Amino acid sequence: NAGVTQTPKFRVLKTGQSMTLLCAQDMNHEYMYWYRQDPGMGLRLIHYSVGEGTTAKGEVPDGYNVSRLKKQNFLLGLESAAPSQTSVYFCASSAYGREYGYTFGSGTRLTVV
Amino acid sequence: GENVEQHPSTLSVQEGDSAVIKCTYSDSASNYFPWYKQELGKRPQLIIDIRSNVGEKKDQRIAVTLNKTAKHFSLHITETQPEDSAVYFCAARDSGNTPLVFGKGTRLSVIA
């Protein structure tokens, strides 16, 4: 049982390049989330999904797009990377209902130069 | 929407002492309050949670208290050990389909 798996774990991009971060969960969770973590800023929500085929904006969605074509996968795309997007990205999933916590992936450290 | 404030941002304690981290929330409809521990370079992991129909919950050296009237909840760690050193995040959720809102975190250092 892998839980929540993120790929890649590390990546260096040049300004203007694009990339996709993949999150996969094997717990049959309905909800999935993408957060970014920067020093002193805590965990800020980028986008989330409450089910297959649905997505919604979080606190800091600009510059990112997402897709949830399959229940187990949640993709985060950067169309034109900027240095301000240098961060650690965490994916998380949770079961349906308000009283369930998150299971986080191990994170992706992204550097944009 | 929900807003969660967390204090202090950093906390240093001697090994064996207690540590207390406090969070306040804004939405009186919130009813689920988890705490996460994040060790250096690792993912956040759920360590304890409390629901709004409960005032206190304990798990060995960790306890969480909730005051719904004042809209605040606290994490208590007793007999701290060096392995308790980490960043701790509180969070709150105000409805079934909305994501958790996290505090900005508390860096706890336990000095041996």
PDB file of C-alpha atoms in Angstrom:
ATOM      1  CA  ASN A   1       0.000   0.000   0.000  1.00  0.00           C
ATOM      2  CA  ALA A   2       1.910   3.032  -1.299  1.00  0.00           C
ATOM      3  CA  GLY A   3      -0.490   5.757  -0.065  1.00  0.00           C
ATOM      4  CA  VAL A   4       0.229   8.985  -1.945  1.00  0.00           C
ATOM      5  CA  THR A   5       3.076   8.978  -4.462  1.00  0.00           C
ATOM      6  CA  GLN A   6       4.538  12.093  -6.065  1.00  0.00           C
ATOM      7  CA  THR A   7       6.806  12.239  -9.070  1.00  0.00           C
ATOM      8  CA  PRO A   8       9.347  13.631  -9.616  1.00  0.00           C
ATOM      9  CA  LYS A   9      11.008  14.227  -6.231  1.00  0.00           C
ATOM     10  CA  PHE A  10      13.360  16.931  -7.509  1.00  0.00           C
ATOM     11  CA  ARG A  11      13.419  19.093 -10.604  1.00  0.00           C
ATOM     12  CA  VAL A  12      15.283  22.128 -11.870  1.00  0.00           C
ATOM     13  CA  LEU A  13      13.584  24.185 -14.566  1.00  0.00           C
ATOM     14  CA  LYS A  14      14.647  27.180 -16.572  1.00  0.00           C
ATOM     15  CA  THR A  15      12.366  30.208 -16.601  1.00  0.00           C
ATOM     16  CA  GLY A  16       9.664  29.741 -19.216  1.00  0.00           C
ATOM     17  CA  GLN A  17       9.833  25.948 -19.327  1.00  0.00           C
ATOM     18  CA  SER A  18       6.810  23.816 -18.592  1.00  0.00           C
ATOM     19  CA  MET A  19       6.360  20.678 -16.544  1.00  0.00           C
ATOM     20  CA  THR A  20       3.771  18.436 -14.944  1.00  0.00           C
ATOM     21  CA  LEU A  21       3.858  17.063 -11.429  1.00  0.00           C
ATOM     22  CA  LEU A  22       2.050  13.783 -10.919  1.00  0.00           C
ATOM     23  CA  CYS A  23       0.239  12.682  -7.783  1.00  0.00           C
ATOM     24  CA  ALA A  24      -1.160   9.177  -7.457  1.00  0.00           C
ATOM     25  CA  GLN A  25      -3.087   7.676  -4.545  1.00  0.00           C
ATOM     26  CA  ASP A  26      -4.196   4.094  -4.007  1.00  0.00           C
ATOM     27  CA  MET A  27      -6.584   4.649  -1.086  1.00  0.00           C
ATOM     28  CA  ASN A  28      -9.698   5.321  -3.195  1.00  0.00           C
ATOM     29  CA  HIS A  29      -9.895   8.836  -1.739  1.00  0.00           C
ATOM     30  CA  GLU A  30     -12.394  11.266  -3.234  1.00  0.00           C
ATOM     31  CA  TYR A  31     -10.492  14.457  -2.444  1.00  0.00           C
ATOM     32  CA  MET A  32      -7.076  15.480  -3.658  1.00  0.00           C
ATOM     33  CA  TYR A  33      -5.076  18.673  -3.119  1.00  0.00           C
ATOM     34  CA  TRP A  34      -1.956  20.474  -4.230  1.00  0.00           C
ATOM     35  CA  TYR A  35      -0.102  22.697  -1.751  1.00  0.00           C
ATOM     36  CA  ARG A  36       3.096  24.664  -1.957  1.00  0.00           C
ATOM     37  CA  GLN A  37       5.334  25.202   1.032  1.00  0.00           C
ATOM     38  CA  ASP A  38       7.660  28.164   1.338  1.00  0.00           C
ATOM     39  CA  PRO A  39       9.720  29.185   4.386  1.00  0.00           C
ATOM     40  CA  GLY A  40       7.577  31.023   6.923  1.00  0.00           C
ATOM     41  CA  MET A  41       4.452  30.723   4.770  1.00  0.00           C
ATOM     42  CA  GLY A  42       3.104  27.385   5.895  1.00  0.00           C
ATOM     43  CA  LEU A  43       1.104  25.269   3.463  1.00  0.00           C
ATOM     44  CA  ARG A  44      -0.768  27.237   0.838  1.00  0.00           C
ATOM     45  CA  LEU A  45      -3.451  25.592  -1.270  1.00  0.00           C
ATOM     46  CA  ILE A  46      -2.998  25.848  -5.030  1.00  0.00           C
ATOM     47  CA  HIS A  47      -5.866  23.776  -6.434  1.00  0.00           C
ATOM     48  CA  TYR A  48      -8.002  20.914  -5.232  1.00  0.00           C
ATOM     49  CA  SER A  49     -10.476  18.324  -6.472  1.00  0.00           C
ATOM     50  CA  VAL A  50     -13.523  16.848  -4.779  1.00  0.00           C
ATOM     51  CA  GLY A  51     -13.907  14.047  -7.303  1.00  0.00           C
ATOM     52  CA  GLU A  52     -12.960  12.693 -10.699  1.00  0.00           C
ATOM     53  CA  GLY A  53     -13.403  15.330 -13.386  1.00  0.00           C
ATOM     54  CA  THR A  54     -13.699  18.238 -10.918  1.00  0.00           C
ATOM     55  CA  THR A  55     -11.177  20.895  -9.936  1.00  0.00           C
ATOM     56  CA  ALA A  56     -11.325  24.124  -7.955  1.00  0.00           C
ATOM     57  CA  LYS A  57      -9.000  27.033  -7.211  1.00  0.00           C
ATOM     58  CA  GLY A  58      -7.312  27.455  -3.887  1.00  0.00           C
ATOM     59  CA  GLU A  59      -5.478  30.361  -2.295  1.00  0.00           C
ATOM     60  CA  VAL A  60      -2.632  30.704  -4.830  1.00  0.00           C
ATOM     61  CA  PRO A  61      -3.791  29.279  -8.211  1.00  0.00           C
ATOM     62  CA  ASP A  62      -2.143  31.734 -10.606  1.00  0.00           C
ATOM     63  CA  GLY A  63       0.427  30.177 -12.927  1.00  0.00           C
ATOM     64  CA  TYR A  64      -0.802  26.618 -12.320  1.00  0.00           C
ATOM     65  CA  ASN A  65      -3.320  24.306 -13.935  1.00  0.00           C
ATOM     66  CA  VAL A  66      -4.630  20.936 -12.784  1.00  0.00           C
ATOM     67  CA  SER A  67      -6.502  17.942 -14.100  1.00  0.00           C
ATOM     68  CA  ARG A  68      -8.226  14.974 -12.462  1.00  0.00           C
ATOM     69  CA  LEU A  69      -9.106  12.653 -15.316  1.00  0.00           C
ATOM     70  CA  LYS A  70      -8.864   9.551 -13.131  1.00  0.00           C
ATOM     71  CA  LYS A  71      -9.881   9.280  -9.498  1.00  0.00           C
ATOM     72  CA  GLN A  72      -6.457   8.104  -8.398  1.00  0.00           C
ATOM     73  CA  ASN A  73      -4.413  10.786 -10.193  1.00  0.00           C
ATOM     74  CA  PHE A  74      -4.146  14.558  -9.772  1.00  0.00           C
ATOM     75  CA  LEU A  75      -1.791  16.435 -12.091  1.00  0.00           C
ATOM     76  CA  LEU A  76      -0.327  19.892 -11.462  1.00  0.00           C
ATOM     77  CA  GLY A  77       0.970  21.772 -14.498  1.00  0.00           C
ATOM     78  CA  LEU A  78       3.238  24.775 -14.801  1.00  0.00           C
ATOM     79  CA  GLU A  79       2.865  26.205 -18.294  1.00  0.00           C
ATOM     80  CA  SER A  80       5.631  28.806 -18.105  1.00  0.00           C
ATOM     81  CA  ALA A  81       7.723  28.454 -14.967  1.00  0.00           C
ATOM     82  CA  ALA A  82       8.849  31.544 -13.044  1.00  0.00           C
ATOM     83  CA  PRO A  83      11.452  31.871 -10.248  1.00  0.00           C
ATOM     84  CA  SER A  84       8.568  32.713  -7.857  1.00  0.00           C
ATOM     85  CA  GLN A  85       7.368  29.138  -8.332  1.00  0.00           C
ATOM     86  CA  THR A  86      10.485  27.759  -6.681  1.00  0.00           C
ATOM     87  CA  SER A  87       9.029  25.818  -3.789  1.00  0.00           C
ATOM     88  CA  VAL A  88       8.299  22.418  -2.300  1.00  0.00           C
ATOM     89  CA  TYR A  89       5.046  21.024  -3.640  1.00  0.00           C
ATOM     90  CA  PHE A  90       2.968  18.582  -1.649  1.00  0.00           C
ATOM     91  CA  CYS A  91       0.052  16.557  -2.863  1.00  0.00           C
ATOM     92  CA  ALA A  92      -2.485  15.210  -0.382  1.00  0.00           C
ATOM     93  CA  SER A  93      -5.639  13.144  -0.421  1.00  0.00           C
ATOM     94  CA  SER A  94      -8.506  12.532   1.963  1.00  0.00           C
ATOM     95  CA  ALA A  95     -11.627  10.434   2.235  1.00  0.00           C
ATOM     96  CA  TYR A  96     -15.093  11.881   1.731  1.00  0.00           C
ATOM     97  CA  GLY A  97     -16.456  13.820   4.685  1.00  0.00           C
ATOM     98  CA  ARG A  98     -15.290  16.724   6.778  1.00  0.00           C
ATOM     99  CA  GLU A  99     -13.814  14.730   9.641  1.00  0.00           C
ATOM    100  CA  TYR A 100     -10.934  13.082   7.846  1.00  0.00           C
ATOM    101  CA  GLY A 101      -7.372  14.279   7.795  1.00  0.00           C
ATOM    102  CA  TYR A 102      -4.999  14.294   4.891  1.00  0.00           C
ATOM    103  CA  THR A 103      -2.409  11.811   3.737  1.00  0.00           C
ATOM    104  CA  PHE A 104       0.476  13.703   2.172  1.00  0.00           C
ATOM    105  CA  GLY A 105       2.888  12.657  -0.516  1.00  0.00           C
ATOM    106  CA  SER A 106       6.636  12.985   0.040  1.00  0.00           C
ATOM    107  CA  GLY A 107       6.869  16.243  -1.877  1.00  0.00           C
ATOM    108  CA  THR A 108       8.544  17.630  -4.994  1.00  0.00           C
ATOM    109  CA  ARG A 109      11.331  20.158  -4.626  1.00  0.00           C
ATOM    110  CA  LEU A 110      11.197  22.459  -7.649  1.00  0.00           C
ATOM    111  CA  THR A 111      13.802  25.080  -8.461  1.00  0.00           C
ATOM    112  CA  VAL A 112      13.222  27.561 -11.274  1.00  0.00           C
ATOM    113  CA  VAL A 113      16.360  29.369 -12.434  1.00  0.00           C
TER     114      VAL A 113
ATOM    115  CA  GLY B   1     -13.795  31.713   4.667  1.00  0.00           C
ATOM    116  CA  GLU B   2     -11.862  30.170   7.502  1.00  0.00           C
ATOM    117  CA  ASN B   3      -8.710  31.818   8.870  1.00  0.00           C
ATOM    118  CA  VAL B   4      -6.331  30.046  11.263  1.00  0.00           C
ATOM    119  CA  GLU B   5      -3.743  31.869  13.364  1.00  0.00           C
ATOM    120  CA  GLN B   6      -0.971  29.872  15.071  1.00  0.00           C
ATOM    121  CA  HIS B   7       1.363  30.941  17.893  1.00  0.00           C
ATOM    122  CA  PRO B   8       4.209  30.945  18.613  1.00  0.00           C
ATOM    123  CA  SER B   9       6.129  30.668  15.361  1.00  0.00           C
ATOM    124  CA  THR B  10       9.145  29.239  17.175  1.00  0.00           C
ATOM    125  CA  LEU B  11       9.405  27.489  20.541  1.00  0.00           C
ATOM    126  CA  SER B  12      12.408  26.127  22.393  1.00  0.00           C
ATOM    127  CA  VAL B  13      12.047  23.904  25.443  1.00  0.00           C
ATOM    128  CA  GLN B  14      14.358  21.824  27.569  1.00  0.00           C
ATOM    129  CA  GLU B  15      14.064  18.075  27.247  1.00  0.00           C
ATOM    130  CA  GLY B  16      11.465  16.815  29.697  1.00  0.00           C
ATOM    131  CA  ASP B  17       9.540  20.082  29.830  1.00  0.00           C
ATOM    132  CA  SER B  18       6.104  20.623  28.312  1.00  0.00           C
ATOM    133  CA  ALA B  19       5.328  22.492  25.102  1.00  0.00           C
ATOM    134  CA  VAL B  20       2.087  24.223  24.197  1.00  0.00           C
ATOM    135  CA  ILE B  21       1.110  25.523  20.752  1.00  0.00           C
ATOM    136  CA  LYS B  22      -2.070  27.552  20.313  1.00  0.00           C
ATOM    137  CA  CYS B  23      -4.328  28.172  17.326  1.00  0.00           C
ATOM    138  CA  THR B  24      -7.381  30.338  16.829  1.00  0.00           C
ATOM    139  CA  TYR B  25      -9.950  30.006  14.069  1.00  0.00           C
ATOM    140  CA  SER B  26     -12.544  32.384  12.693  1.00  0.00           C
ATOM    141  CA  ASP B  27     -15.442  30.258  11.414  1.00  0.00           C
ATOM    142  CA  SER B  28     -17.756  29.043  14.164  1.00  0.00           C
ATOM    143  CA  ALA B  29     -19.019  26.327  11.767  1.00  0.00           C
ATOM    144  CA  SER B  30     -15.627  24.578  11.790  1.00  0.00           C
ATOM    145  CA  ASN B  31     -15.796  21.238  13.510  1.00  0.00           C
ATOM    146  CA  TYR B  32     -12.628  19.320  12.645  1.00  0.00           C
ATOM    147  CA  PHE B  33      -9.186  20.308  13.948  1.00  0.00           C
ATOM    148  CA  PRO B  34      -6.150  18.162  13.076  1.00  0.00           C
ATOM    149  CA  TRP B  35      -2.508  18.657  14.002  1.00  0.00           C
ATOM    150  CA  TYR B  36       0.377  17.710  11.738  1.00  0.00           C
ATOM    151  CA  LYS B  37       4.052  17.157  12.500  1.00  0.00           C
ATOM    152  CA  GLN B  38       6.655  17.773   9.830  1.00  0.00           C
ATOM    153  CA  GLU B  39      10.220  16.667  10.455  1.00  0.00           C
ATOM    154  CA  LEU B  40      12.989  18.285   8.466  1.00  0.00           C
ATOM    155  CA  GLY B  41      12.816  17.271   4.813  1.00  0.00           C
ATOM    156  CA  LYS B  42       9.796  15.029   5.366  1.00  0.00           C
ATOM    157  CA  ARG B  43       6.097  15.181   4.629  1.00  0.00           C
ATOM    158  CA  PRO B  44       3.540  16.474   7.173  1.00  0.00           C
ATOM    159  CA  GLN B  45       1.988  13.634   9.134  1.00  0.00           C
ATOM    160  CA  LEU B  46      -1.211  13.633  11.152  1.00  0.00           C
ATOM    161  CA  ILE B  47      -0.468  13.182  14.844  1.00  0.00           C
ATOM    162  CA  ILE B  48      -3.802  13.905  16.513  1.00  0.00           C
ATOM    163  CA  ASP B  49      -7.173  15.434  15.690  1.00  0.00           C
ATOM    164  CA  ILE B  50     -10.253  16.578  17.547  1.00  0.00           C
ATOM    165  CA  ARG B  51     -13.847  17.052  16.566  1.00  0.00           C
ATOM    166  CA  SER B  52     -16.077  19.819  17.814  1.00  0.00           C
ATOM    167  CA  ASN B  53     -18.188  17.603  20.054  1.00  0.00           C
ATOM    168  CA  VAL B  54     -15.105  16.750  22.138  1.00  0.00           C
ATOM    169  CA  GLY B  55     -13.271  19.137  24.499  1.00  0.00           C
ATOM    170  CA  GLU B  56     -10.035  17.202  24.940  1.00  0.00           C
ATOM    171  CA  LYS B  57      -8.276  14.212  23.439  1.00  0.00           C
ATOM    172  CA  LYS B  58      -5.089  12.494  24.573  1.00  0.00           C
ATOM    173  CA  ASP B  59      -2.672  10.092  22.945  1.00  0.00           C
ATOM    174  CA  GLN B  60       0.225   9.191  25.218  1.00  0.00           C
ATOM    175  CA  ARG B  61       2.322  12.380  25.596  1.00  0.00           C
ATOM    176  CA  ILE B  62       0.216  14.417  23.193  1.00  0.00           C
ATOM    177  CA  ALA B  63      -3.087  16.097  23.946  1.00  0.00           C
ATOM    178  CA  VAL B  64      -5.311  18.562  22.142  1.00  0.00           C
ATOM    179  CA  THR B  65      -7.889  20.824  23.786  1.00  0.00           C
ATOM    180  CA  LEU B  66     -10.696  22.705  22.093  1.00  0.00           C
ATOM    181  CA  ASN B  67     -12.624  25.740  23.310  1.00  0.00           C
ATOM    182  CA  LYS B  68     -15.473  26.351  20.872  1.00  0.00           C
ATOM    183  CA  THR B  69     -16.740  29.425  22.665  1.00  0.00           C
ATOM    184  CA  ALA B  70     -13.393  31.167  22.343  1.00  0.00           C
ATOM    185  CA  LYS B  71     -12.671  29.510  18.982  1.00  0.00           C
ATOM    186  CA  HIS B  72      -9.246  28.247  19.897  1.00  0.00           C
ATOM    187  CA  PHE B  73      -7.524  24.903  20.221  1.00  0.00           C
ATOM    188  CA  SER B  74      -4.131  23.899  21.565  1.00  0.00           C
ATOM    189  CA  LEU B  75      -1.564  21.125  21.253  1.00  0.00           C
ATOM    190  CA  HIS B  76       0.143  19.998  24.455  1.00  0.00           C
ATOM    191  CA  ILE B  77       3.253  17.836  24.437  1.00  0.00           C
ATOM    192  CA  THR B  78       4.456  16.587  27.806  1.00  0.00           C
ATOM    193  CA  GLU B  79       7.861  15.158  28.727  1.00  0.00           C
ATOM    194  CA  THR B  80       9.341  16.432  25.488  1.00  0.00           C
ATOM    195  CA  GLN B  81      12.104  14.462  23.802  1.00  0.00           C
ATOM    196  CA  PRO B  82      14.627  15.463  21.117  1.00  0.00           C
ATOM    197  CA  GLU B  83      12.618  13.527  18.517  1.00  0.00           C
ATOM    198  CA  ASP B  84       9.702  15.893  19.128  1.00  0.00           C
ATOM    199  CA  SER B  85      11.736  18.603  17.386  1.00  0.00           C
ATOM    200  CA  ALA B  86       9.823  19.457  14.200  1.00  0.00           C
ATOM    201  CA  VAL B  87       7.422  21.949  12.667  1.00  0.00           C
ATOM    202  CA  TYR B  88       3.848  21.547  13.879  1.00  0.00           C
ATOM    203  CA  PHE B  89       0.831  22.746  11.901  1.00  0.00           C
ATOM    204  CA  CYS B  90      -2.709  23.172  13.123  1.00  0.00           C
ATOM    205  CA  ALA B  91      -5.656  23.194  10.735  1.00  0.00           C
ATOM    206  CA  ALA B  92      -9.418  23.649  10.646  1.00  0.00           C
ATOM    207  CA  ARG B  93     -12.195  22.698   8.284  1.00  0.00           C
ATOM    208  CA  ASP B  94     -15.567  24.417   8.030  1.00  0.00           C
ATOM    209  CA  SER B  95     -17.571  22.134   5.731  1.00  0.00           C
ATOM    210  CA  GLY B  96     -17.440  18.740   4.069  1.00  0.00           C
ATOM    211  CA  ASN B  97     -16.237  19.848   0.653  1.00  0.00           C
ATOM    212  CA  THR B  98     -13.849  22.601   1.634  1.00  0.00           C
ATOM    213  CA  PRO B  99     -10.131  21.979   2.162  1.00  0.00           C
ATOM    214  CA  LEU B 100      -8.353  22.256   5.472  1.00  0.00           C
ATOM    215  CA  VAL B 101      -7.011  25.708   6.292  1.00  0.00           C
ATOM    216  CA  PHE B 102      -3.580  25.506   7.900  1.00  0.00           C
ATOM    217  CA  GLY B 103      -1.815  27.740  10.361  1.00  0.00           C
ATOM    218  CA  LYS B 104       1.652  28.954   9.413  1.00  0.00           C
ATOM    219  CA  GLY B 105       3.395  26.463  11.648  1.00  0.00           C
ATOM    220  CA  THR B 106       5.444  26.359  14.845  1.00  0.00           C
ATOM    221  CA  ARG B 107       9.055  25.266  14.837  1.00  0.00           C
ATOM    222  CA  LEU B 108       9.626  23.337  18.072  1.00  0.00           C
ATOM    223  CA  SER B 109      13.169  22.708  19.245  1.00  0.00           C
ATOM    224  CA  VAL B 110      13.756  20.362  22.173  1.00  0.00           C
ATOM    225  CA  ILE B 111      17.133  20.992  23.729  1.00  0.00           C
ATOM    226  CA  ALA B 112      18.837  17.982  25.315  1.00  0.00           C
TER     227      ALA B 112
END
